[in-house]
Amino acid sequence: MKKSSPDLKESDFHDAGGELVLRRIEPLFYSRFPALSNIAIAALICIAAKDHVPLEYLFGWLLAMGGVSTYRIILNGRFSRSEVSTSDAPMWEHRMFLCAAAQGCIWAAIGLAIAIFPMPIEVLGVVLMAACGMLAGATFTMTGNQKVFRAFVL
């Protein structure tokens, strides 16, 4: 006697993959706190480095961080208000990926400031601890989606 097996279609696998992506990205959109903390920590760095880095550089850096963080907050709001289907999950993952990559690049610009502008050791300590703190926070908020986390750490 032959055992009958369920008929699986390609769309069943696609739906399962979309569901997995959706479950993996949902934690990225749970809270606005990570985006707000990017702005707060960036402002702290600007205050600490204001006497050693040109204000134009700091203002541009803070403005870029604020712009990307604001977009991330808007994304969180849109995600929480919408009925996200499994077919939309890759689009939302891509949006958060781009946002994380942009924020990662902006954070990397602080390394450029450290290399270009001489700062006393106490200012360097504040700047480096703040940047490391942001990385530590990202470890807990973004590691559910390795693609997004790696884009931020870039």
C-alpha positions in Angstrom: 0.0 0.0 0.0 1.4 3.4 -1.0 1.5 6.2 1.5 -0.1 9.4 0.3 1.9 12.5 0.8 0.5 16.0 0.9 0.7 18.0 -2.3 3.1 20.9 -1.7 3.3 23.7 -4.1 6.1 26.2 -4.6 3.9 28.9 -3.1 3.7 27.0 0.2 7.5 27.3 0.5 7.4 31.0 -0.5 4.7 31.6 2.2 6.8 29.8 4.8 9.9 31.8 3.8 7.9 35.1 4.0 6.6 34.2 7.4 10.1 33.5 8.6 11.3 36.9 7.3 8.3 38.6 8.9 9.1 37.0 12.3 12.7 37.9 12.0 12.1 41.6 11.3 9.2 42.3 13.7 11.5 42.9 16.7 13.3 45.6 14.6 10.1 47.6 14.6 8.9 47.1 18.3 10.4 50.2 19.7 11.3 53.8 18.8 13.9 53.9 21.6 16.9 52.7 19.6 16.4 55.5 17.0 15.9 58.1 19.8 19.0 56.8 21.6 21.0 57.4 18.4 20.0 61.0 18.4 20.7 61.4 22.2 24.1 59.8 22.1 25.1 61.7 19.0 24.1 64.9 20.8 26.2 63.9 23.8 29.2 63.3 21.5 28.8 66.7 19.8 28.7 68.4 23.2 31.8 66.5 24.3 33.7 67.3 21.1 32.5 70.8 20.4 35.8 72.5 21.4 37.9 70.1 19.3 35.9 69.4 16.1 34.7 72.1 13.8 31.0 72.9 14.5 30.1 72.5 10.8 31.3 68.9 10.9 29.5 68.2 14.2 26.3 69.9 13.0 26.3 68.1 9.7 26.9 64.8 11.5 24.2 65.4 14.0 21.8 66.5 11.3 22.5 63.3 9.3 22.0 61.2 12.4 18.8 63.0 13.2 17.4 62.7 9.7 18.0 58.9 9.5 16.8 58.4 13.0 13.6 60.3 12.3 13.1 58.2 9.2 13.5 55.1 11.3 10.9 56.4 13.7 8.5 57.0 10.8 9.2 53.4 9.6 8.4 52.0 13.0 5.1 53.9 13.0 4.1 52.8 9.6 5.0 49.2 10.3 3.0 49.1 13.5 -0.1 50.7 11.9 -0.1 48.5 8.8 -1.2 45.0 8.3 2.1 43.6 7.1 1.7 40.5 5.1 4.3 37.8 4.5 4.8 39.1 0.9 5.6 42.6 2.2 8.2 41.3 4.7 11.2 41.5 2.3 10.3 45.1 1.5 10.2 46.1 5.2 13.5 44.2 5.8 15.1 46.1 2.9 13.9 49.4 4.3 15.4 48.7 7.8 18.5 47.3 6.1 19.1 50.7 4.3 18.3 52.6 7.5 20.8 50.6 9.5 23.4 50.9 6.8 23.0 54.6 6.7 23.2 54.9 10.5 26.2 52.7 10.6 28.0 54.9 8.0 27.1 58.0 10.0 28.5 56.4 13.2 31.7 55.5 11.2 32.1 59.2 10.4 32.9 59.7 14.1 36.0 57.6 13.5 37.0 60.0 10.7 36.7 62.9 13.2 38.9 61.1 15.7 41.5 60.5 13.0 41.5 64.1 11.6 40.9 66.3 14.7 43.2 66.0 17.8 41.2 65.6 21.0 42.3 65.2 24.6 42.1 61.7 26.0 39.0 62.4 28.2 37.1 63.6 25.1 38.2 60.5 23.2 37.1 58.4 26.1 33.6 59.8 26.0 33.3 59.6 22.2 34.6 56.0 22.1 32.5 54.8 25.1 29.4 56.3 23.4 30.1 54.7 20.1 30.8 51.3 21.8 27.6 51.7 23.8 25.6 52.2 20.6 27.2 49.0 19.2 26.4 47.1 22.3 22.8 48.3 22.2 22.6 47.2 18.5 23.7 43.8 19.5 20.6 43.3 21.5 18.1 45.1 19.3 19.3 44.0 15.8 20.9 40.6 16.0 17.6 38.8 15.3 18.2 39.9 11.7 21.9 39.3 10.9 21.6 41.2 7.6 20.4 44.4 9.3 22.9 44.0 12.2 25.8 43.6 9.8 24.7 46.7 7.8 24.8 48.7 11.0 28.1 47.4 12.2 29.6 48.1 8.8 
